[in-house]
Amino acid sequence: MINFYFMTIDADVGAGEQTDAGEQMDAGKQRDGGEQRDTDAGEQRHGSDQRDTDGEERDVADSEEEKEVDSDETDAEWFINFSCMLNEVEAEVETDGYHSEELNIPISSDDEDEDVEVYPQYSQSSGVGEQKLELGMEFGTLDEFKSALREYSILMGREFKWKKNDKQRARAKCKKAFCDWEIYCAKNEVRNSFQIKTFKHNHNCCREVNNKQANRQWVVSKLEGKLRMQPTLKCVEALEYFKQEFGVHIEVTKMWRAMKEAKQLVEGNERKQYAKVFDYAHELLRSNPGSTVKINTVPSPEGPPQFQRLYICLAGCKKGFVAGCRPFIGLDGCFLKSAFGGNLLSAVGLDGNNHIYVIAYAVVDIENKDNWKWFLTLLHEDLGDYIQNGWNFMSDMQKGLIPALQEVMPGAPHRFCVLHLWKKFYKAMEKQGT
């Protein structure tokens, strides 16, 4: 490029020397020819420059094409390697019992007026059979899903086994190998919940009455609410309740233990309740001024005193009996069916409507003469002189009652209940076979 330019300059100088030796006109023509040659040479130089530029562009283009080819080959190799690795991961995950099933949440765009789909929500407050599991249902925690699945399994009469169970997801299948039933729940990071992503709800197996999913904890949870509404529920009635309500059979021993645990939840621990008996007595005296509350205990050298007996006569009951009831007092005792046993002694009267009117009651460890004497002595102090008021007593043949009454209130009118006399007479005749 540079050498060609200097060759053109030398030609121009030679033409100038010939102009000095020849004629003026020829020199002018020669100068014109030199100028023309300069123009042509300039055009040639421009063309050469253009060719050099085109050559450089072609070199750059060729280099870029080579790079693109190399990049495409590299991308293809990377994609193949990534696909192989992804297939291996999917195969490994499927072997572990997980699948890459996703419930994509539709997102509304500005162009389309579509609302975001709302998935069903699980509610723990729903009653038995009111809410069913379905695909896409959301749970607050994974424990809620497991609890709902247990309820569903018991109501359907089918058992399941956990295929996988961790903190993020859970997969369960029917316990029968030939059954296709399956459910899978995993965490939804977008909605921050746990969602059912796979649910094959059809069972190929038969319904069963005995279901191991109905364990003792589940039975206790159901009995707790039932006992709050029906405190006198018996074990036989509870067994029938579970058959009718849930369609499941519970063993008698399991039901008995569950009843005991459920009663502790409803009524509280009995041992702890005895520890609060003094607080109960003070509260009665505070809320019912003029009442009589007596507590006797047995000293214990190795711990707190042991409860022996308790007497309660509320001021309102005491005043009401003296002021408006008949001078009639019925005495009776019964067993306390609790973990610690004991007996309940009571004194009742009749009001103007012939209804039972509670006067006083006591909790004692055993029914004997000493406890009856203690009870009648406190009752006499609360109601006043039995001769002046003309109290009449009626009772059954309780142990120690008759001698205790004669010692505390000698000469007081005392008769036996006719119903109790008839029952005792009937039992005696049955033993004789007549």
CSV table of C-alpha atoms in Angstrom, one decimal:
chain,number,residue,atom,x,y,z
A,1,MET,CA,0.0,0.0,0.0
A,2,ILE,CA,2.7,2.5,1.0
A,3,ASN,CA,5.2,1.4,-1.7
A,4,PHE,CA,2.5,1.8,-4.4
A,5,TYR,CA,2.0,5.4,-3.3
A,6,PHE,CA,5.7,6.3,-3.6
A,7,MET,CA,5.9,4.8,-7.1
A,8,THR,CA,3.1,7.2,-8.2
A,9,ILE,CA,5.1,10.2,-6.9
A,10,ASP,CA,8.2,9.2,-8.8
A,11,ALA,CA,6.2,9.1,-12.1
A,12,ASP,CA,4.9,12.6,-11.4
A,13,VAL,CA,8.5,14.0,-11.0
A,14,GLY,CA,9.7,12.4,-14.3
A,15,ALA,CA,6.8,14.0,-16.2
A,16,GLY,CA,7.8,17.4,-14.8
A,17,GLU,CA,11.4,17.2,-16.1
A,18,GLN,CA,10.2,16.4,-19.6
A,19,THR,CA,8.0,19.5,-19.5
A,20,ASP,CA,11.2,21.7,-19.2
A,21,ALA,CA,12.9,20.1,-22.2
A,22,GLY,CA,9.9,20.1,-24.6
A,23,GLU,CA,7.4,22.6,-25.8
A,24,GLN,CA,4.9,24.4,-23.6
A,25,MET,CA,1.8,22.9,-25.1
A,26,ASP,CA,3.2,19.4,-24.9
A,27,ALA,CA,4.2,20.1,-21.4
A,28,GLY,CA,0.6,21.2,-20.6
A,29,LYS,CA,-0.7,18.1,-22.3
A,30,GLN,CA,1.7,16.0,-20.4
A,31,ARG,CA,0.7,17.7,-17.1
A,32,ASP,CA,-2.9,17.0,-18.0
A,33,GLY,CA,-2.0,13.4,-18.6
A,34,GLY,CA,-0.1,13.3,-15.3
A,35,GLU,CA,-3.1,14.7,-13.5
A,36,GLN,CA,-5.2,12.1,-15.1
A,37,ARG,CA,-2.8,9.4,-14.0
A,38,ASP,CA,-2.8,10.8,-10.5
A,39,THR,CA,-6.6,10.6,-10.5
A,40,ASP,CA,-6.4,7.1,-11.7
A,41,ALA,CA,-3.7,6.2,-9.3
A,42,GLY,CA,-5.8,7.7,-6.5
A,43,GLU,CA,-8.8,5.6,-7.6
A,44,GLN,CA,-6.6,2.6,-7.7
A,45,ARG,CA,-5.3,3.3,-4.2
A,46,HIS,CA,-8.9,3.8,-3.0
A,47,GLY,CA,-9.9,0.5,-4.6
A,48,SER,CA,-6.9,-1.2,-3.0
A,49,ASP,CA,-7.9,0.2,0.4
A,50,GLN,CA,-11.5,-1.0,-0.2
A,51,ARG,CA,-10.2,-4.5,-1.1
A,52,ASP,CA,-8.0,-4.5,2.0
A,53,THR,CA,-11.0,-3.5,4.2
A,54,ASP,CA,-13.2,-6.1,2.6
A,55,GLY,CA,-10.5,-8.6,3.2
A,56,GLU,CA,-10.3,-7.7,6.8
A,57,GLU,CA,-14.1,-7.8,7.2
A,58,ARG,CA,-14.1,-11.3,5.6
A,59,ASP,CA,-11.4,-12.4,8.0
A,60,VAL,CA,-13.4,-11.1,11.0
A,61,ALA,CA,-16.6,-12.7,9.6
A,62,ASP,CA,-14.8,-16.0,9.1
A,63,SER,CA,-13.4,-15.7,12.6
A,64,GLU,CA,-16.9,-15.0,14.1
A,65,GLU,CA,-18.4,-17.9,12.1
A,66,GLU,CA,-15.8,-20.2,13.4
A,67,LYS,CA,-16.4,-19.0,17.0
A,68,GLU,CA,-20.2,-19.4,16.5
A,69,VAL,CA,-19.7,-22.9,15.3
A,70,ASP,CA,-17.4,-23.7,18.2
A,71,SER,CA,-19.9,-22.1,20.6
A,72,ASP,CA,-22.8,-24.1,19.0
A,73,GLU,CA,-20.8,-27.3,19.4
A,74,THR,CA,-19.9,-26.4,23.0
A,75,ASP,CA,-23.6,-25.7,23.8
A,76,ALA,CA,-24.7,-28.9,22.1
A,77,GLU,CA,-22.2,-30.9,24.1
A,78,TRP,CA,-23.3,-29.1,27.4
A,79,PHE,CA,-27.0,-29.7,26.7
A,80,ILE,CA,-26.3,-33.4,26.0
A,81,ASN,CA,-24.4,-33.7,29.2
A,82,PHE,CA,-27.0,-31.8,31.2
A,83,SER,CA,-29.8,-34.0,29.7
A,84,CYS,CA,-28.0,-37.1,30.7
A,85,MET,CA,-27.4,-35.8,34.2
A,86,LEU,CA,-31.1,-34.8,34.5
A,87,ASN,CA,-32.2,-38.2,33.4
A,88,GLU,CA,-30.0,-39.8,36.0
A,89,VAL,CA,-31.4,-37.5,38.7
A,90,GLU,CA,-35.0,-38.3,37.6
A,91,ALA,CA,-34.3,-42.0,37.6
A,92,GLU,CA,-32.8,-41.8,41.1
A,93,VAL,CA,-35.7,-39.7,42.4
A,94,GLU,CA,-38.3,-42.0,41.0
A,95,THR,CA,-36.4,-44.9,42.6
A,96,ASP,CA,-36.8,-43.1,46.0
A,97,GLY,CA,-40.5,-42.9,45.5
A,98,TYR,CA,-40.8,-39.2,44.4
A,99,HIS,CA,-42.1,-37.9,41.1
A,100,SER,CA,-41.6,-34.4,39.7
A,101,GLU,CA,-45.3,-33.7,39.6
A,102,GLU,CA,-46.2,-30.0,39.9
A,103,LEU,CA,-49.4,-28.1,40.1
A,104,ASN,CA,-48.6,-24.9,38.2
A,105,ILE,CA,-50.4,-21.9,39.5
A,106,PRO,CA,-52.0,-19.9,36.7
A,107,ILE,CA,-50.8,-16.3,36.7
A,108,SER,CA,-53.2,-13.7,35.2
A,109,SER,CA,-51.7,-11.4,32.6
A,110,ASP,CA,-52.6,-7.8,31.7
A,111,ASP,CA,-53.9,-8.8,28.3
A,112,GLU,CA,-56.3,-11.5,29.6
A,113,ASP,CA,-58.7,-10.9,32.4
A,114,GLU,CA,-58.3,-14.2,34.1
A,115,ASP,CA,-58.4,-14.7,37.9
A,116,VAL,CA,-55.9,-16.8,39.7
A,117,GLU,CA,-57.3,-20.3,40.4
A,118,VAL,CA,-58.3,-20.8,44.0
A,119,TYR,CA,-57.5,-24.2,45.5
A,120,PRO,CA,-59.6,-25.9,48.2
A,121,GLN,CA,-58.5,-25.3,51.7
A,122,TYR,CA,-58.6,-27.9,54.5
A,123,SER,CA,-60.4,-26.9,57.7
A,124,GLN,CA,-59.7,-28.8,61.0
A,125,SER,CA,-63.0,-27.6,62.4
A,126,SER,CA,-65.1,-29.6,59.9
A,127,GLY,CA,-67.1,-32.4,61.2
A,128,VAL,CA,-66.9,-36.1,60.5
A,129,GLY,CA,-67.2,-36.7,56.7
A,130,GLU,CA,-68.0,-33.1,55.9
A,131,GLN,CA,-64.8,-32.5,54.0
A,132,LYS,CA,-63.1,-34.8,51.5
A,133,LEU,CA,-59.6,-34.9,50.2
A,134,GLU,CA,-59.2,-33.8,46.6
A,135,LEU,CA,-56.4,-32.9,44.2
A,136,GLY,CA,-54.9,-29.5,44.8
A,137,MET,CA,-56.2,-29.2,48.4
A,138,GLU,CA,-53.9,-27.1,50.6
A,139,PHE,CA,-52.9,-27.6,54.2
A,140,GLY,CA,-51.2,-25.3,56.6
A,141,THR,CA,-48.7,-27.9,57.8
A,142,LEU,CA,-47.7,-31.4,56.9
A,143,ASP,CA,-49.1,-32.7,60.2
A,144,GLU,CA,-52.6,-31.4,59.1
A,145,PHE,CA,-52.3,-33.5,56.0
A,146,LYS,CA,-51.4,-36.6,58.0
A,147,SER,CA,-54.2,-36.1,60.4
A,148,ALA,CA,-56.7,-35.6,57.5
A,149,LEU,CA,-55.4,-38.7,55.8
A,150,ARG,CA,-55.9,-40.7,59.0
A,151,GLU,CA,-59.5,-39.5,59.2
A,152,TYR,CA,-60.0,-40.3,55.5
A,153,SER,CA,-58.5,-43.8,55.9
A,154,ILE,CA,-60.7,-44.7,58.8
A,155,LEU,CA,-63.9,-43.4,57.2
A,156,MET,CA,-63.1,-45.3,54.0
A,157,GLY,CA,-62.3,-48.4,55.9
A,158,ARG,CA,-58.9,-48.9,54.2
A,159,GLU,CA,-55.4,-48.9,55.6
A,160,PHE,CA,-52.4,-47.2,54.0
A,161,LYS,CA,-48.6,-47.3,54.4
A,162,TRP,CA,-46.1,-44.5,54.1
A,163,LYS,CA,-43.9,-44.8,51.0
A,164,LYS,CA,-42.0,-41.6,51.9
A,165,ASN,CA,-42.5,-39.4,54.9
A,166,ASP,CA,-40.2,-36.4,55.7
A,167,LYS,CA,-40.5,-32.8,56.7
A,168,GLN,CA,-41.2,-31.5,53.1
A,169,ARG,CA,-43.4,-34.2,51.5
A,170,ALA,CA,-45.2,-37.4,52.1
A,171,ARG,CA,-46.4,-40.2,49.9
A,172,ALA,CA,-48.8,-42.9,51.0
A,173,LYS,CA,-50.1,-46.0,49.2
A,174,CYS,CA,-52.8,-48.5,49.9
A,175,LYS,CA,-51.6,-51.3,52.2
A,176,LYS,CA,-52.9,-53.9,49.6
A,177,ALA,CA,-50.2,-54.5,47.0
A,178,PHE,CA,-52.7,-54.8,44.1
A,179,CYS,CA,-54.6,-51.6,44.9
A,180,ASP,CA,-53.8,-48.5,42.9
A,181,TRP,CA,-54.8,-45.9,45.5
A,182,GLU,CA,-52.0,-43.3,46.1
A,183,ILE,CA,-51.7,-39.8,47.4
A,184,TYR,CA,-48.8,-37.4,47.4
A,185,CYS,CA,-48.5,-34.1,49.3
A,186,ALA,CA,-45.5,-31.7,49.1
A,187,LYS,CA,-44.6,-28.1,50.0
A,188,ASN,CA,-45.7,-25.4,47.6
A,189,GLU,CA,-43.0,-22.7,47.9
A,190,VAL,CA,-45.0,-20.1,45.9
A,191,ARG,CA,-48.1,-20.3,48.2
A,192,ASN,CA,-46.2,-21.3,51.3
A,193,SER,CA,-48.4,-24.3,52.0
A,194,PHE,CA,-48.6,-28.1,51.6
A,195,GLN,CA,-50.6,-29.2,48.6
A,196,ILE,CA,-51.9,-32.5,47.3
A,197,LYS,CA,-50.2,-33.0,43.9
A,198,THR,CA,-51.1,-36.6,43.2
A,199,PHE,CA,-54.3,-38.4,44.2
A,200,LYS,CA,-55.5,-41.7,42.8
A,201,HIS,CA,-58.7,-42.0,44.9
A,202,ASN,CA,-60.1,-45.3,43.5
A,203,HIS,CA,-59.6,-48.4,45.7
A,204,ASN,CA,-59.5,-51.9,44.2
A,205,CYS,CA,-59.6,-53.5,47.7
A,206,CYS,CA,-62.5,-54.3,50.0
A,207,ARG,CA,-63.5,-52.3,53.1
A,208,GLU,CA,-62.3,-53.5,56.5
A,209,VAL,CA,-63.8,-52.9,59.9
A,210,ASN,CA,-60.5,-53.3,61.9
A,211,ASN,CA,-58.2,-50.4,61.1
A,212,LYS,CA,-54.8,-49.9,62.7
A,213,GLN,CA,-55.0,-46.2,61.9
A,214,ALA,CA,-57.6,-45.9,64.7
A,215,ASN,CA,-54.9,-46.0,67.4
A,216,ARG,CA,-55.4,-45.0,71.0
A,217,GLN,CA,-54.4,-41.3,70.5
A,218,TRP,CA,-57.1,-41.0,67.8
A,219,VAL,CA,-59.7,-42.7,69.9
A,220,VAL,CA,-58.9,-40.4,72.9
A,221,SER,CA,-59.2,-37.3,70.6
A,222,LYS,CA,-62.7,-38.4,69.6
A,223,LEU,CA,-63.8,-39.4,73.1
A,224,GLU,CA,-62.7,-36.1,74.7
A,225,GLY,CA,-65.4,-34.2,72.8
A,226,LYS,CA,-68.0,-36.9,73.4
A,227,LEU,CA,-67.4,-37.0,77.1
A,228,ARG,CA,-67.8,-33.2,77.4
A,229,MET,CA,-71.3,-33.6,76.0
A,230,GLN,CA,-72.1,-36.9,77.7
A,231,PRO,CA,-70.1,-37.2,80.9
A,232,THR,CA,-71.8,-40.5,81.9
A,233,LEU,CA,-70.7,-42.3,78.7
A,234,LYS,CA,-70.0,-46.0,79.4
A,235,CYS,CA,-67.4,-48.2,77.6
A,236,VAL,CA,-70.1,-50.3,75.9
A,237,GLU,CA,-71.8,-47.1,74.6
A,238,ALA,CA,-68.5,-45.8,73.4
A,239,LEU,CA,-67.8,-49.0,71.4
A,240,GLU,CA,-71.3,-48.7,69.7
A,241,TYR,CA,-70.7,-45.0,69.1
A,242,PHE,CA,-67.5,-45.6,67.1
A,243,LYS,CA,-69.2,-48.4,65.1
A,244,GLN,CA,-72.1,-46.1,64.1
A,245,GLU,CA,-70.2,-42.9,63.6
A,246,PHE,CA,-66.9,-44.0,62.1
A,247,GLY,CA,-67.6,-47.6,61.0
A,248,VAL,CA,-64.6,-49.0,62.9
A,249,HIS,CA,-64.3,-51.6,65.5
A,250,ILE,CA,-62.3,-50.8,68.6
A,251,GLU,CA,-61.0,-53.5,71.0
A,252,VAL,CA,-62.4,-53.4,74.5
A,253,THR,CA,-59.0,-53.0,76.2
A,254,LYS,CA,-58.0,-50.1,73.9
A,255,MET,CA,-61.4,-48.4,74.5
A,256,TRP,CA,-61.0,-48.8,78.3
A,257,ARG,CA,-57.6,-47.2,78.3
A,258,ALA,CA,-58.7,-44.5,76.0
A,259,MET,CA,-61.8,-43.7,78.2
A,260,LYS,CA,-59.5,-43.4,81.2
A,261,GLU,CA,-57.1,-41.0,79.4
A,262,ALA,CA,-60.0,-39.0,77.9
A,263,LYS,CA,-61.6,-38.6,81.3
A,264,GLN,CA,-58.3,-37.2,82.7
A,265,LEU,CA,-58.3,-34.6,79.9
A,266,VAL,CA,-61.9,-33.6,80.6
A,267,GLU,CA,-62.0,-33.8,84.4
A,268,GLY,CA,-58.3,-33.2,85.1
A,269,ASN,CA,-55.9,-35.3,87.1
A,270,GLU,CA,-57.6,-36.5,90.3
A,271,ARG,CA,-54.4,-36.4,92.3
A,272,LYS,CA,-53.8,-32.8,91.4
A,273,GLN,CA,-57.4,-32.0,92.3
A,274,TYR,CA,-57.0,-33.3,95.8
A,275,ALA,CA,-54.0,-31.0,96.2
A,276,LYS,CA,-56.3,-28.1,95.5
A,277,VAL,CA,-59.0,-29.1,98.0
A,278,PHE,CA,-58.0,-26.3,100.5
A,279,ASP,CA,-58.2,-23.7,97.7
A,280,TYR,CA,-61.7,-25.0,97.0
A,281,ALA,CA,-62.7,-24.7,100.6
A,282,HIS,CA,-61.5,-21.1,100.9
A,283,GLU,CA,-63.3,-20.2,97.6
A,284,LEU,CA,-66.6,-21.7,99.0
A,285,LEU,CA,-66.3,-19.6,102.2
A,286,ARG,CA,-65.5,-16.5,100.2
A,287,SER,CA,-68.4,-16.8,97.8
A,288,ASN,CA,-70.9,-18.2,100.3
A,289,PRO,CA,-70.5,-16.4,103.6
A,290,GLY,CA,-71.9,-18.3,106.5
A,291,SER,CA,-71.2,-21.7,105.0
A,292,THR,CA,-69.6,-24.6,106.8
A,293,VAL,CA,-66.6,-26.3,105.3
A,294,LYS,CA,-64.5,-28.8,107.3
A,295,ILE,CA,-61.5,-30.8,106.1
A,296,ASN,CA,-59.8,-33.5,108.0
A,297,THR,CA,-56.4,-34.9,107.0
A,298,VAL,CA,-54.0,-37.5,108.2
A,299,PRO,CA,-50.4,-36.3,108.9
A,300,SER,CA,-47.7,-37.8,106.8
A,301,PRO,CA,-44.1,-37.5,108.0
A,302,GLU,CA,-42.6,-38.0,104.6
A,303,GLY,CA,-44.7,-35.5,102.7
A,304,PRO,CA,-47.8,-33.3,102.7
A,305,PRO,CA,-50.8,-34.4,104.8
A,306,GLN,CA,-53.2,-37.1,103.3
A,307,PHE,CA,-56.8,-36.3,102.6
A,308,GLN,CA,-59.3,-38.1,104.9
A,309,ARG,CA,-62.7,-36.4,104.8
A,310,LEU,CA,-64.6,-33.3,103.7
A,311,TYR,CA,-67.9,-31.8,105.0
A,312,ILE,CA,-69.8,-29.0,103.1
A,313,CYS,CA,-73.0,-27.2,104.1
A,314,LEU,CA,-73.7,-24.1,102.1
A,315,ALA,CA,-75.4,-21.1,103.9
A,316,GLY,CA,-78.2,-20.8,101.3
A,317,CYS,CA,-79.1,-24.5,101.6
A,318,LYS,CA,-79.0,-24.4,105.4
A,319,LYS,CA,-81.2,-21.3,105.7
A,320,GLY,CA,-83.6,-22.4,103.0
A,321,PHE,CA,-84.2,-25.8,104.7
A,322,VAL,CA,-84.9,-24.2,108.1
A,323,ALA,CA,-87.1,-21.5,106.7
A,324,GLY,CA,-89.3,-23.3,104.1
A,325,CYS,CA,-88.9,-27.1,104.1
A,326,ARG,CA,-90.6,-29.9,105.9
A,327,PRO,CA,-88.9,-31.2,109.1
A,328,PHE,CA,-87.8,-34.3,107.3
A,329,ILE,CA,-84.2,-35.4,106.6
A,330,GLY,CA,-83.1,-38.4,104.5
A,331,LEU,CA,-79.7,-39.9,105.2
A,332,ASP,CA,-77.9,-42.1,102.7
A,333,GLY,CA,-74.4,-43.0,101.5
A,334,CYS,CA,-73.0,-44.3,98.2
A,335,PHE,CA,-69.6,-45.4,96.7
A,336,LEU,CA,-67.5,-43.0,94.7
A,337,LYS,CA,-66.3,-44.6,91.5
A,338,SER,CA,-63.0,-43.0,91.0
A,339,ALA,CA,-59.3,-43.9,91.1
A,340,PHE,CA,-59.1,-43.2,94.8
A,341,GLY,CA,-62.5,-44.5,95.8
A,342,GLY,CA,-64.3,-43.3,98.9
A,343,ASN,CA,-67.9,-42.8,100.0
A,344,LEU,CA,-70.4,-39.9,99.7
A,345,LEU,CA,-72.6,-39.2,102.7
A,346,SER,CA,-75.6,-36.9,102.1
A,347,ALA,CA,-78.5,-35.3,104.0
A,348,VAL,CA,-81.5,-34.2,101.9
A,349,GLY,CA,-85.0,-32.9,102.5
A,350,LEU,CA,-88.2,-32.2,100.6
A,351,ASP,CA,-89.3,-28.8,99.5
A,352,GLY,CA,-92.9,-27.6,98.9
A,353,ASN,CA,-93.0,-29.2,95.5
A,354,ASN,CA,-91.8,-32.6,96.8
A,355,HIS,CA,-88.5,-32.1,95.1
A,356,ILE,CA,-85.2,-33.2,96.7
A,357,TYR,CA,-83.5,-30.4,98.6
A,358,VAL,CA,-79.8,-30.9,99.3
A,359,ILE,CA,-78.9,-29.9,102.9
A,360,ALA,CA,-75.3,-31.1,103.4
A,361,TYR,CA,-72.9,-33.7,102.0
A,362,ALA,CA,-69.5,-35.2,102.9
A,363,VAL,CA,-66.7,-37.2,101.2
A,364,VAL,CA,-65.2,-39.8,103.5
A,365,ASP,CA,-62.7,-42.6,103.0
A,366,ILE,CA,-65.0,-45.3,104.3
A,367,GLU,CA,-68.6,-45.7,105.6
A,368,ASN,CA,-68.5,-46.6,109.3
A,369,LYS,CA,-69.7,-45.4,112.6
A,370,ASP,CA,-66.9,-42.8,113.2
A,371,ASN,CA,-67.6,-41.0,109.9
A,372,TRP,CA,-71.3,-41.0,110.3
A,373,LYS,CA,-70.9,-39.6,113.8
A,374,TRP,CA,-68.6,-36.9,112.5
A,375,PHE,CA,-71.1,-36.0,109.8
A,376,LEU,CA,-74.2,-36.0,112.0
A,377,THR,CA,-72.5,-33.9,114.7
A,378,LEU,CA,-71.7,-31.1,112.1
A,379,LEU,CA,-75.2,-31.4,110.7
A,380,HIS,CA,-76.7,-30.9,114.1
A,381,GLU,CA,-74.6,-27.8,114.7
A,382,ASP,CA,-75.7,-26.3,111.4
A,383,LEU,CA,-79.5,-27.0,111.7
A,384,GLY,CA,-80.0,-26.5,115.4
A,385,ASP,CA,-81.5,-28.6,118.1
A,386,TYR,CA,-83.4,-31.6,116.7
A,387,ILE,CA,-85.9,-31.6,119.6
A,388,GLN,CA,-86.8,-28.0,119.3
A,389,ASN,CA,-87.2,-28.1,115.5
A,390,GLY,CA,-88.7,-31.6,115.4
A,391,TRP,CA,-86.4,-33.2,112.9
A,392,ASN,CA,-87.5,-36.7,111.6
A,393,PHE,CA,-84.9,-39.0,110.0
A,394,MET,CA,-85.3,-41.7,107.4
A,395,SER,CA,-82.5,-44.0,106.1
A,396,ASP,CA,-81.4,-47.4,104.9
A,397,MET,CA,-79.5,-49.8,107.1
A,398,GLN,CA,-76.1,-48.2,106.4
A,399,LYS,CA,-73.1,-49.4,108.3
A,400,GLY,CA,-72.7,-47.6,111.6
A,401,LEU,CA,-75.5,-45.1,110.9
A,402,ILE,CA,-78.0,-46.3,113.6
A,403,PRO,CA,-75.6,-46.3,116.6
A,404,ALA,CA,-74.1,-43.0,115.5
A,405,LEU,CA,-77.5,-41.3,115.2
A,406,GLN,CA,-78.5,-42.6,118.7
A,407,GLU,CA,-75.3,-41.1,120.2
A,408,VAL,CA,-75.5,-37.7,118.5
A,409,MET,CA,-79.3,-37.2,118.7
A,410,PRO,CA,-80.7,-39.7,121.1
A,411,GLY,CA,-84.5,-40.2,120.9
A,412,ALA,CA,-84.8,-38.6,117.5
A,413,PRO,CA,-87.6,-40.1,115.3
A,414,HIS,CA,-85.9,-42.5,112.9
A,415,ARG,CA,-87.6,-44.8,110.3
A,416,PHE,CA,-86.3,-47.1,107.4
A,417,CYS,CA,-87.1,-46.5,103.7
A,418,VAL,CA,-90.0,-48.8,102.6
A,419,LEU,CA,-88.4,-49.3,99.1
A,420,HIS,CA,-85.2,-50.6,100.7
A,421,LEU,CA,-87.1,-52.8,103.0
A,422,TRP,CA,-89.0,-54.4,100.1
A,423,LYS,CA,-85.7,-55.0,98.1
A,424,LYS,CA,-84.1,-56.7,101.1
A,425,PHE,CA,-87.2,-58.8,101.7
A,426,TYR,CA,-87.3,-59.8,98.0
A,427,LYS,CA,-83.6,-60.8,98.0
A,428,ALA,CA,-84.1,-62.9,101.1
A,429,MET,CA,-87.1,-64.7,99.6
A,430,GLU,CA,-85.1,-65.4,96.4
A,431,LYS,CA,-82.3,-67.1,98.4
A,432,GLN,CA,-84.9,-69.4,100.1
A,433,GLY,CA,-86.4,-70.2,96.7
A,434,THR,CA,-89.9,-69.1,97.6
